[in-house]
Short mmCIF file of C-alpha atoms in Angstrom, two decimals:
data_model
loop_
_atom_site.label_atom_id
_atom_site.label_comp_id
_atom_site.label_asym_id
_atom_site.label_seq_id
_atom_site.Cartn_x
_atom_site.Cartn_y
_atom_site.Cartn_z
CA MET A 337 -0.06 -0.19 0.08
CA GLY A 338 1.29 3.71 -0.84
CA LYS A 339 2.16 5.87 1.87
CA SER A 340 -0.59 8.43 1.38
CA LYS A 341 -3.00 5.68 0.72
CA LYS A 342 -1.90 4.50 4.22
CA GLU A 343 -2.27 7.57 5.56
CA ALA A 344 -5.65 8.63 4.10
CA LEU A 345 -6.73 5.32 5.63
CA ARG A 346 -5.83 5.93 8.90
CA ARG A 347 -7.71 9.73 8.96
CA THR A 348 -10.97 7.37 8.12
CA VAL A 349 -10.29 5.41 11.16
CA LEU A 350 -9.49 8.38 13.21
CA GLU A 351 -12.54 10.24 12.01
CA ALA A 352 -14.60 7.36 12.78
CA ALA A 353 -13.39 6.68 16.10
CA ALA A 354 -13.45 10.18 17.18
CA LYS A 355 -17.00 10.23 15.80
CA LEU A 356 -18.02 7.07 18.25
CA PHE A 357 -15.95 8.67 21.24
CA ALA A 358 -18.24 11.83 21.07
CA GLN A 359 -21.35 9.77 20.88
CA ARG A 360 -20.85 7.06 23.35
CA GLY A 361 -17.65 8.76 25.39
CA PHE A 362 -14.26 7.12 25.36
CA GLY A 363 -15.14 4.67 28.29
CA GLY A 364 -18.65 3.59 26.38
CA THR A 365 -16.18 2.76 23.15
CA ASN A 366 -14.08 -0.33 22.28
CA LEU A 367 -12.08 -1.37 19.48
CA GLN A 368 -14.51 -3.60 17.80
CA ASP A 369 -17.01 -0.92 17.78
CA ILE A 370 -14.63 1.25 15.74
CA ALA A 371 -13.90 -1.62 13.61
CA ASP A 372 -17.86 -2.41 13.20
CA SER A 373 -18.51 1.19 12.17
CA LEU A 374 -16.09 0.74 9.63
CA GLY A 375 -17.17 -2.32 8.32
CA ILE A 376 -13.43 -3.55 8.62
CA SER A 377 -11.89 -6.75 10.97
CA ARG A 378 -10.29 -6.24 14.40
CA PRO A 379 -7.26 -7.32 12.86
CA ALA A 380 -7.25 -4.74 10.12
CA LEU A 381 -7.94 -2.17 12.72
CA TYR A 382 -4.89 -3.18 14.44
CA TYR A 383 -2.91 -2.58 11.40
CA TYR A 384 -3.42 1.48 12.01
CA PHE A 385 -3.95 1.54 15.92
CA LYS A 386 -2.69 -1.07 18.33
CA SER A 387 -5.22 0.18 21.29
CA LYS A 388 -7.64 2.93 22.52
CA ASP A 389 -4.98 4.66 23.98
CA ASP A 390 -2.99 4.86 20.67
CA ILE A 391 -6.01 6.34 18.95
CA LEU A 392 -6.60 9.28 21.66
CA ALA A 393 -2.75 9.83 21.59
CA SER A 394 -3.18 10.66 17.75
CA LEU A 395 -6.05 12.67 18.42
CA VAL A 396 -4.31 14.81 21.04
CA GLU A 397 -1.51 14.87 18.82
CA GLU A 398 -3.59 16.02 15.89
CA VAL A 399 -5.93 18.81 17.91
CA THR A 400 -3.46 20.25 20.18
CA VAL A 401 -0.33 20.13 18.27
CA PHE A 402 -0.85 21.64 15.09
CA SER A 403 -2.18 24.94 15.89
CA VAL A 404 0.88 25.50 18.12
CA HIS A 405 3.16 24.81 15.03
CA GLN A 406 1.08 27.48 12.71
CA ALA A 407 1.18 30.12 15.80
CA THR A 408 4.85 29.78 16.84
CA GLU A 409 5.92 30.08 12.94
CA LEU A 410 3.81 33.29 12.33
CA ALA A 411 5.03 34.92 15.68
CA SER A 412 8.54 34.67 14.41
CA LYS A 413 8.35 36.03 11.11
CA ALA A 414 10.38 39.24 10.41
CA ASP A 415 7.95 41.64 9.16
CA PHE A 416 6.02 41.49 12.43
CA ASN A 417 3.08 43.49 12.73
CA PRO A 418 0.92 42.77 15.91
CA SER A 419 -2.44 43.08 14.63
CA GLU A 420 -1.72 41.21 11.40
CA THR A 421 -0.11 38.51 13.00
CA LEU A 422 -2.63 38.23 15.74
CA ARG A 423 -5.27 38.09 12.96
CA GLN A 424 -4.00 35.45 11.12
CA MET A 425 -2.96 33.42 14.09
CA VAL A 426 -6.72 33.71 15.33
CA PHE A 427 -8.09 33.03 12.30
CA ASN A 428 -5.76 29.72 11.47
CA HIS A 429 -6.75 28.25 14.89
CA ALA A 430 -10.50 29.31 14.77
CA LYS A 431 -10.37 27.67 11.08
CA TRP A 432 -9.03 24.41 12.13
CA LEU A 433 -11.23 24.27 15.34
CA LEU A 434 -14.22 24.83 12.85
CA GLU A 435 -12.82 21.80 10.56
CA HIS A 436 -12.30 19.98 13.45
CA PRO A 437 -14.99 19.95 15.92
CA ILE A 438 -15.50 16.21 16.93
CA GLU A 439 -11.99 15.65 17.38
CA PHE A 440 -11.48 18.64 19.63
CA ARG A 441 -14.59 17.99 21.62
CA VAL A 442 -13.29 14.40 22.24
CA VAL A 443 -9.87 15.53 23.40
CA ASP A 444 -11.22 18.32 25.42
CA ARG A 445 -13.88 16.20 27.13
CA THR A 446 -11.47 13.14 27.49
CA GLU A 447 -8.73 15.25 29.43
CA ASN A 448 -9.01 13.26 32.60
CA ASP A 449 -8.71 9.68 31.02
CA LEU A 450 -5.56 10.39 28.96
CA PRO A 451 -2.84 8.09 29.34
CA ALA A 452 0.25 9.76 31.32
CA ALA A 453 2.42 10.38 28.29
CA THR A 454 -0.29 11.82 26.21
CA ARG A 455 -1.46 13.76 28.78
CA ARG A 456 1.86 15.65 29.05
CA THR A 457 1.84 16.13 25.51
CA HIS A 458 -1.59 17.79 25.66
CA ASP A 459 -0.49 19.75 28.45
CA LYS A 460 2.47 21.30 26.95
CA ALA A 461 0.58 21.62 23.58
CA LYS A 462 -2.18 23.91 25.35
CA ARG A 463 0.43 25.65 27.19
CA ALA A 464 2.40 26.57 24.22
CA LEU A 465 -0.65 27.70 22.49
CA LEU A 466 -1.63 30.02 25.72
CA ASP A 467 2.22 31.35 25.41
CA ASN A 468 1.83 31.91 21.72
CA PHE A 469 -1.10 34.22 21.99
CA THR A 470 0.09 35.60 25.62
CA ARG A 471 3.40 36.93 23.70
CA ILE A 472 1.73 38.37 20.73
CA VAL A 473 -0.80 40.22 22.83
CA GLU A 474 2.23 41.52 25.13
CA ARG A 475 4.41 42.62 21.90
CA GLY A 476 1.52 44.44 20.55
CA ILE A 477 1.31 46.37 23.95
CA GLU A 478 4.83 47.22 23.76
CA LEU A 479 4.60 48.48 20.35
CA GLY A 480 1.67 50.46 21.50
CA HIS A 481 -0.73 48.74 18.97
CA PHE A 482 -2.82 47.43 21.75
CA ARG A 483 -4.62 48.54 25.02
CA PRO A 484 -2.49 47.60 27.75
CA VAL A 485 -4.66 44.65 28.70
CA ASP A 486 -3.46 41.64 30.94
CA ALA A 487 -2.01 39.53 28.39
CA THR A 488 -2.79 36.44 29.72
CA VAL A 489 -6.55 36.61 30.32
CA ALA A 490 -6.84 38.24 26.62
CA ALA A 491 -5.29 35.18 25.23
CA PHE A 492 -7.76 32.84 27.00
CA SER A 493 -10.39 35.08 26.25
CA ILE A 494 -9.36 34.61 22.21
CA ILE A 495 -8.89 30.86 23.01
CA GLY A 496 -12.19 30.59 24.67
CA MET A 497 -13.87 32.28 21.41
CA CYS A 498 -12.15 29.73 19.10
CA SER A 499 -12.58 26.48 21.18
CA TRP A 500 -16.51 27.13 21.96
CA THR A 501 -17.10 27.12 18.25
CA ALA A 502 -16.41 23.37 18.58
CA TRP A 503 -20.09 23.25 20.63
CA TRP A 504 -22.22 25.69 18.14
CA PHE A 505 -21.01 25.95 14.75
CA MET A 506 -23.41 24.26 12.01
CA PRO A 507 -21.08 23.23 9.08
CA HIS A 508 -23.91 23.86 6.56
CA GLY A 509 -25.64 26.62 8.78
CA ARG A 510 -25.92 30.22 7.51
CA VAL A 511 -22.83 31.44 7.93
CA PRO A 512 -19.79 29.65 6.01
CA LEU A 513 -16.70 28.21 7.99
CA ASP A 514 -14.32 30.82 6.27
CA GLU A 515 -16.83 33.68 7.60
CA VAL A 516 -17.04 32.64 10.97
CA ALA A 517 -13.15 32.18 11.63
CA LYS A 518 -12.58 35.92 10.04
CA SER A 519 -15.24 37.30 12.20
CA ILE A 520 -13.76 35.79 15.21
CA ALA A 521 -10.25 37.09 14.10
CA ASP A 522 -11.59 40.67 13.41
CA PHE A 523 -13.39 40.33 16.88
CA ALA A 524 -10.04 39.66 19.04
CA VAL A 525 -8.18 42.48 16.85
CA ALA A 526 -10.39 45.09 17.37
CA GLY A 527 -11.04 43.88 21.16
CA LEU A 528 -7.33 44.75 21.84
CA ARG A 529 -6.75 47.65 19.55
CA TRP A 530 -6.98 51.44 20.91
CA GLY A 531 -10.75 52.82 20.53
CA ASN A 532 -12.00 55.93 18.81
CA ASN A 533 -11.69 57.46 22.26
CA VAL A 534 -7.59 57.02 23.00
CA LEU A 535 -4.48 57.86 21.15
CA PRO A 536 -2.47 55.15 20.49
CA ARG A 537 1.33 55.84 22.04
CA GLU A 538 3.06 55.35 18.62
CA PHE A 539 0.75 57.10 16.04
CA GLY A 540 2.32 58.15 12.75
CA ALA A 541 1.83 61.37 11.09
CA GLU A 542 0.30 60.06 8.17
CA GLU A 543 -2.23 57.80 10.24
CA ALA A 544 -2.71 61.35 11.94
CA LEU A 545 -3.49 62.99 8.70
CA ARG A 546 -5.65 60.46 7.23
CA ARG A 547 -7.81 60.73 10.59
CA VAL A 548 -8.12 64.42 10.29
CA LYS A 549 -9.20 64.09 6.73
CA ASP A 550 -11.51 61.48 7.63
CA ASP A 551 -13.14 63.47 10.03
CA LEU A 552 -13.27 66.64 7.88
CA ALA A 553 -15.25 64.73 5.45
CA HIS A 554 -17.64 63.39 7.84
CA LEU A 555 -18.16 67.03 9.32
CA GLU A 556 -18.68 68.48 5.93
CA ARG A 557 -21.36 65.84 5.26
CA LEU A 558 -23.08 66.33 8.51
CA ILE A 559 -23.08 70.55 7.62
CA ARG A 560 -24.59 69.69 4.56
CA ARG A 561 -27.12 67.72 6.18
CA SER A 562 -28.18 70.08 8.56
CA ASP A 563 -28.11 72.79 6.10
CA LYS A 564 -30.60 70.87 3.90
CA ARG A 565 -32.95 70.69 6.66
CA ARG A 566 -33.31 74.77 7.24
CA MET B 1250 -35.88 24.87 60.64
CA GLY B 1251 -36.08 28.51 59.36
CA LYS B 1252 -36.40 28.76 55.67
CA SER B 1253 -33.17 30.73 55.01
CA LYS B 1254 -31.50 27.93 56.87
CA LYS B 1255 -32.95 25.05 54.91
CA GLU B 1256 -31.85 27.19 51.95
CA ALA B 1257 -28.36 27.50 52.86
CA LEU B 1258 -27.96 23.52 53.97
CA ARG B 1259 -29.45 22.75 50.31
CA ARG B 1260 -26.78 24.92 48.80
CA THR B 1261 -24.37 23.19 50.65
CA VAL B 1262 -25.62 19.79 49.43
CA LEU B 1263 -25.71 21.23 45.91
CA GLU B 1264 -21.78 22.57 46.28
CA ALA B 1265 -20.82 19.22 47.22
CA ALA B 1266 -22.92 17.24 44.54
CA ALA B 1267 -21.37 19.29 41.99
CA LYS B 1268 -17.90 18.82 43.41
CA LEU B 1269 -18.26 15.01 43.10
CA PHE B 1270 -19.59 15.15 39.69
CA ALA B 1271 -17.04 17.12 38.38
CA GLN B 1272 -14.45 14.64 39.99
CA ARG B 1273 -15.94 11.18 39.06
CA GLY B 1274 -18.43 12.14 36.38
CA PHE B 1275 -22.64 12.12 37.01
CA GLY B 1276 -22.64 8.35 36.31
CA GLY B 1277 -19.96 7.46 38.64
CA THR B 1278 -21.51 9.14 41.29
CA ASN B 1279 -24.34 8.01 43.69
CA LEU B 1280 -26.34 9.80 46.41
CA GLN B 1281 -24.50 7.46 48.94
CA ASP B 1282 -21.50 9.32 47.78
CA ILE B 1283 -23.05 12.26 48.41
CA ALA B 1284 -24.30 12.08 51.72
CA ASP B 1285 -20.92 10.24 53.01
CA SER B 1286 -18.95 13.35 51.76
CA LEU B 1287 -21.47 15.92 53.89
CA GLY B 1288 -21.02 13.33 56.55
CA ILE B 1289 -24.85 12.88 56.83
CA SER B 1290 -27.18 10.04 56.33
CA ARG B 1291 -29.20 9.00 53.30
CA PRO B 1292 -32.44 10.15 54.71
CA ALA B 1293 -31.11 13.27 55.80
CA LEU B 1294 -30.30 13.98 51.75
CA TYR B 1295 -33.57 12.55 50.99
CA TYR B 1296 -35.17 15.74 53.17
CA TYR B 1297 -33.27 17.64 50.47
CA PHE B 1298 -33.29 16.25 47.02
CA LYS B 1299 -35.23 13.07 46.06
CA SER B 1300 -32.68 11.89 43.57
CA LYS B 1301 -29.60 12.56 41.42
CA ASP B 1302 -31.77 13.73 38.70
CA ASP B 1303 -33.44 16.14 41.04
CA ILE B 1304 -29.86 17.35 42.07
CA LEU B 1305 -29.04 18.30 38.33
CA ALA B 1306 -32.14 19.85 37.61
CA SER B 1307 -31.43 22.11 40.52
CA LEU B 1308 -28.07 22.85 38.80
CA VAL B 1309 -29.29 23.49 35.71
CA GLU B 1310 -31.65 26.00 36.82
CA GLU B 1311 -29.00 27.99 38.87
CA VAL B 1312 -26.70 27.73 35.92
CA THR B 1313 -28.50 28.49 33.17
CA VAL B 1314 -31.76 30.32 34.38
CA PHE B 1315 -29.94 33.15 36.58
CA SER B 1316 -27.60 34.70 34.08
CA VAL B 1317 -30.77 35.36 31.35
CA HIS B 1318 -32.96 36.93 34.13
CA GLN B 1319 -30.15 39.22 34.40
CA ALA B 1320 -29.58 40.02 30.84
CA THR B 1321 -33.25 40.21 30.07
CA GLU B 1322 -33.56 42.90 32.54
CA LEU B 1323 -30.85 45.15 31.56
CA ALA B 1324 -31.81 44.67 27.88
CA SER B 1325 -35.12 46.12 28.66
CA LYS B 1326 -34.15 49.32 30.48
CA ALA B 1327 -35.27 52.64 29.50
CA ASP B 1328 -32.05 54.74 29.66
CA PHE B 1329 -30.45 52.06 26.80
CA ASN B 1330 -27.15 52.49 25.81
CA PRO B 1331 -25.73 49.41 23.68
CA SER B 1332 -22.21 49.86 24.49
CA GLU B 1333 -22.89 50.29 28.57
CA THR B 1334 -25.64 47.74 28.33
CA LEU B 1335 -23.63 45.15 26.75
CA ARG B 1336 -20.88 45.76 29.11
CA GLN B 1337 -22.88 45.06 32.16
CA MET B 1338 -24.31 41.92 30.76
CA VAL B 1339 -21.03 40.54 29.87
CA PHE B 1340 -19.76 41.55 33.24
CA ASN B 1341 -22.27 40.02 34.82
CA HIS B 1342 -22.39 36.79 33.20
CA ALA B 1343 -18.61 36.38 33.60
CA LYS B 1344 -18.53 37.01 36.87
CA TRP B 1345 -21.29 34.64 37.59
CA LEU B 1346 -19.42 31.94 35.70
CA LEU B 1347 -16.34 32.85 37.66
CA GLU B 1348 -18.25 32.52 40.81
CA HIS B 1349 -19.62 29.24 39.74
CA PRO B 1350 -17.12 27.07 37.49
CA ILE B 1351 -17.72 23.86 39.11
CA GLU B 1352 -21.32 23.63 38.53
CA PHE B 1353 -21.44 25.31 34.91
CA ARG B 1354 -18.68 22.17 33.99
CA VAL B 1355 -20.96 20.01 35.60
CA VAL B 1356 -24.00 20.92 33.73
CA ASP B 1357 -21.81 21.55 30.29
CA ARG B 1358 -20.55 18.12 30.64
CA THR B 1359 -23.87 16.08 31.41
CA GLU B 1360 -25.82 17.83 28.86
CA ASN B 1361 -26.40 14.33 27.36
CA ASP B 1362 -27.35 12.91 30.67
CA LEU B 1363 -30.33 15.37 31.84
CA PRO B 1364 -33.34 14.11 32.17
CA ALA B 1365 -35.87 15.27 29.29
CA ALA B 1366 -37.95 18.01 31.09
CA THR B 1367 -34.66 19.27 32.77
CA ARG B 1368 -33.02 19.06 29.19
CA ARG B 1369 -35.80 21.47 27.84
CA THR B 1370 -35.14 24.05 30.60
CA HIS B 1371 -31.67 23.72 29.99
CA ASP B 1372 -31.81 24.23 26.16
CA LYS B 1373 -34.42 27.12 26.69
CA ALA B 1374 -32.41 28.93 28.90
CA LYS B 1375 -29.25 28.61 26.88
CA ARG B 1376 -31.30 29.89 23.45
CA ALA B 1377 -32.46 32.75 25.88
CA LEU B 1378 -28.97 33.94 26.82
CA LEU B 1379 -28.08 33.74 23.17
CA ASP B 1380 -31.19 35.78 21.74
CA ASN B 1381 -30.48 38.51 24.71
CA PHE B 1382 -26.61 39.00 23.62
CA THR B 1383 -27.78 38.53 19.90
CA ARG B 1384 -30.24 41.29 20.48
CA ILE B 1385 -28.22 43.79 22.11
CA VAL B 1386 -25.35 43.35 19.17
CA GLU B 1387 -27.92 44.19 16.55
CA ARG B 1388 -29.44 46.90 18.50
CA GLY B 1389 -26.06 48.37 18.73
CA ILE B 1390 -24.93 47.88 15.16
CA GLU B 1391 -28.75 49.74 14.06
CA LEU B 1392 -27.98 52.60 16.43
CA GLY B 1393 -24.16 52.68 14.83
CA HIS B 1394 -22.33 51.72 17.73
CA PHE B 1395 -21.17 49.03 16.94
CA ARG B 1396 -19.68 47.53 13.59
CA PRO B 1397 -21.77 45.61 11.27
CA VAL B 1398 -20.68 42.26 12.28
CA ASP B 1399 -23.15 38.95 12.26
CA ALA B 1400 -24.63 39.52 15.62
CA THR B 1401 -25.20 35.56 16.19
CA VAL B 1402 -21.47 34.70 15.59
CA ALA B 1403 -20.40 37.75 17.83
CA ALA B 1404 -22.99 36.65 20.67
CA PHE B 1405 -21.48 33.20 20.35
CA SER B 1406 -18.08 34.73 20.98
CA ILE B 1407 -18.99 36.55 23.81
CA ILE B 1408 -20.60 33.55 25.76
CA GLY B 1409 -17.37 31.41 24.63
CA MET B 1410 -15.11 34.05 26.05
CA CYS B 1411 -17.19 33.76 29.31
CA SER B 1412 -17.72 30.05 29.44
CA TRP B 1413 -14.14 29.13 28.78
CA THR B 1414 -13.09 30.98 31.97
CA ALA B 1415 -14.70 27.91 34.10
CA TRP B 1416 -12.06 25.56 32.68
CA TRP B 1417 -9.07 28.20 33.41
CA PHE B 1418 -9.54 30.79 35.82
CA MET B 1419 -7.78 30.21 39.18
CA PRO B 1420 -9.81 31.76 41.87
CA HIS B 1421 -6.89 32.55 44.34
CA GLY B 1422 -4.48 33.25 41.23
CA ARG B 1423 -2.76 36.44 40.18
CA VAL B 1424 -5.77 38.16 38.83
CA PRO B 1425 -8.79 38.86 41.05
CA LEU B 1426 -12.31 37.39 39.85
CA ASP B 1427 -13.88 41.09 39.28
CA GLU B 1428 -11.08 42.24 37.08
CA VAL B 1429 -11.23 39.05 35.05
CA ALA B 1430 -14.89 39.63 34.49
CA LYS B 1431 -14.09 43.39 33.59
CA SER B 1432 -11.50 42.70 31.23
CA ILE B 1433 -13.69 40.20 29.39
CA ALA B 1434 -16.66 42.61 29.16
CA ASP B 1435 -14.09 45.47 27.74
CA PHE B 1436 -12.75 43.11 25.29
CA ALA B 1437 -16.41 42.23 24.15
CA VAL B 1438 -17.49 45.98 23.70
CA ALA B 1439 -14.04 46.97 22.07
CA GLY B 1440 -14.47 44.10 19.95
CA LEU B 1441 -17.66 45.40 18.43
CA ARG B 1442 -17.48 49.39 18.54
CA TRP B 1443 -15.79 51.06 15.46
CA GLY B 1444 -11.91 51.31 15.37
CA ASN B 1445 -9.79 53.94 14.62
CA ASN B 1446 -10.01 53.07 10.77
CA VAL B 1447 -13.63 53.29 10.40
CA LEU B 1448 -16.12 55.95 10.50
CA PRO B 1449 -19.37 55.15 12.41
CA ARG B 1450 -22.57 55.52 10.38
CA GLU B 1451 -23.93 57.70 13.29
CA PHE B 1452 -21.14 59.98 14.51
CA GLY B 1453 -21.81 63.69 15.58
CA ALA B 1454 -20.23 66.86 15.05
CA GLU B 1455 -18.66 67.27 18.34
CA GLU B 1456 -17.18 63.87 18.40
CA ALA B 1457 -15.51 64.63 14.87
CA LEU B 1458 -14.31 67.96 16.11
CA ARG B 1459 -13.03 66.39 19.09
CA ARG B 1460 -11.28 63.60 17.05
CA VAL B 1461 -9.49 66.34 14.70
CA LYS B 1462 -8.34 68.30 17.66
CA ASP B 1463 -6.90 65.25 19.19
CA ASP B 1464 -4.74 64.38 15.64
CA LEU B 1465 -3.72 68.06 15.48
CA ALA B 1466 -2.45 67.73 18.81
CA HIS B 1467 -0.67 64.68 17.85
CA LEU B 1468 0.41 65.83 14.84
CA GLU B 1469 2.19 68.78 16.52
CA ARG B 1470 3.87 66.76 18.65
CA LEU B 1471 5.21 64.64 16.01
CA ILE B 1472 6.48 67.68 14.29
CA ARG B 1473 8.31 69.26 17.46
CA ARG B 1474 9.91 65.43 18.05
CA SER B 1475 11.21 65.38 14.29
CA ASP B 1476 12.26 69.35 14.49
CA LYS B 1477 14.51 68.46 17.70
CA ARG B 1478 16.33 65.73 15.66
CA ARG B 1479 17.56 68.04 13.13
#
């Protein structure tokens, strides 16, 4: 069997197992159930995974490790802009979760049943995700892009917005997946940037001029409108 | 026994039960365990709750119904300001969750085990909470206070930020409870208000003038700074 074909079949087994874990709980599912749901024999299943713990370990690997890699990569880019980097990080994380809600739910709900080694991988990856988000928020505050919030609380708030999608998003609902991810990313960035009422510490002359022009144009419209009413 | 004393003891039973459900799961806990953990007899426990389902129903009532009442009250107030109303709603909801993380976690994790009638109460309250947040966001958009986002996605994002605290907040950690609630409320409002780069649809002449003055003052500082460097 070619490597890519084996990988595709392994993915299929993983998804079927995740679905059963989500429906019946990890404790309520055995390897026979998984084999049955795929219409294959138990020996055929053994070819991909040796045990339930082995399957769970793979799910943890998928769910927690992927997002972290992406985030670390983005945060270390040379042309660094806190808002745009954060927007991209949140978008990627949300999109990944939106595409893998069942896997995420299973890992999240079986945290306490994870074998010790898998639990360590899981905890480490979760910690790294939190650290990545915290660092980018801190960096944005230092550079005057973001409000001086508690960076850890902000990072947890962002992670919460993303994680919660696994319990409410409908794949074929009214709002497409990419739009939900974009909406959450925009929310996160807007929630941290300075609002209308405060001037950021670092605020270039060009941006100030652009704002003055915008405001004057708006004032002009307001005057014209009130002239018409007279 | 006086009414308030009975109520206080009932609360104690409820909290002990929630703690056990959180540790061992709903299925892994029986009435005897709850009685034992309180050092009382089973008949004494019966005085407060007739069954495990009865306890779960009370937890659901607590967790989901309280927040909704508060939100409904706020949203119907006469001196209505979308930002301030939303800030207060998010603060109250977050604060309540931060004060009852175990109860919330138990209800959230036993959703599928809820008896039919309790499940209906739970679903109705969750729906009402979502509706309350959605409506206030919609109202804020109509009035030009908020960006034209998808109100339902925004409401779910806010609920996600609040709900997630039940899994990360440390009651005696670095950041006090009230500050976390305030930080989440600020995040929610800032995430929806117009940023520096966009003009709200309704934007008074006074606000525009104030912004122009702020920006000119800032430009002045920038020019003075670059003059000094020459």
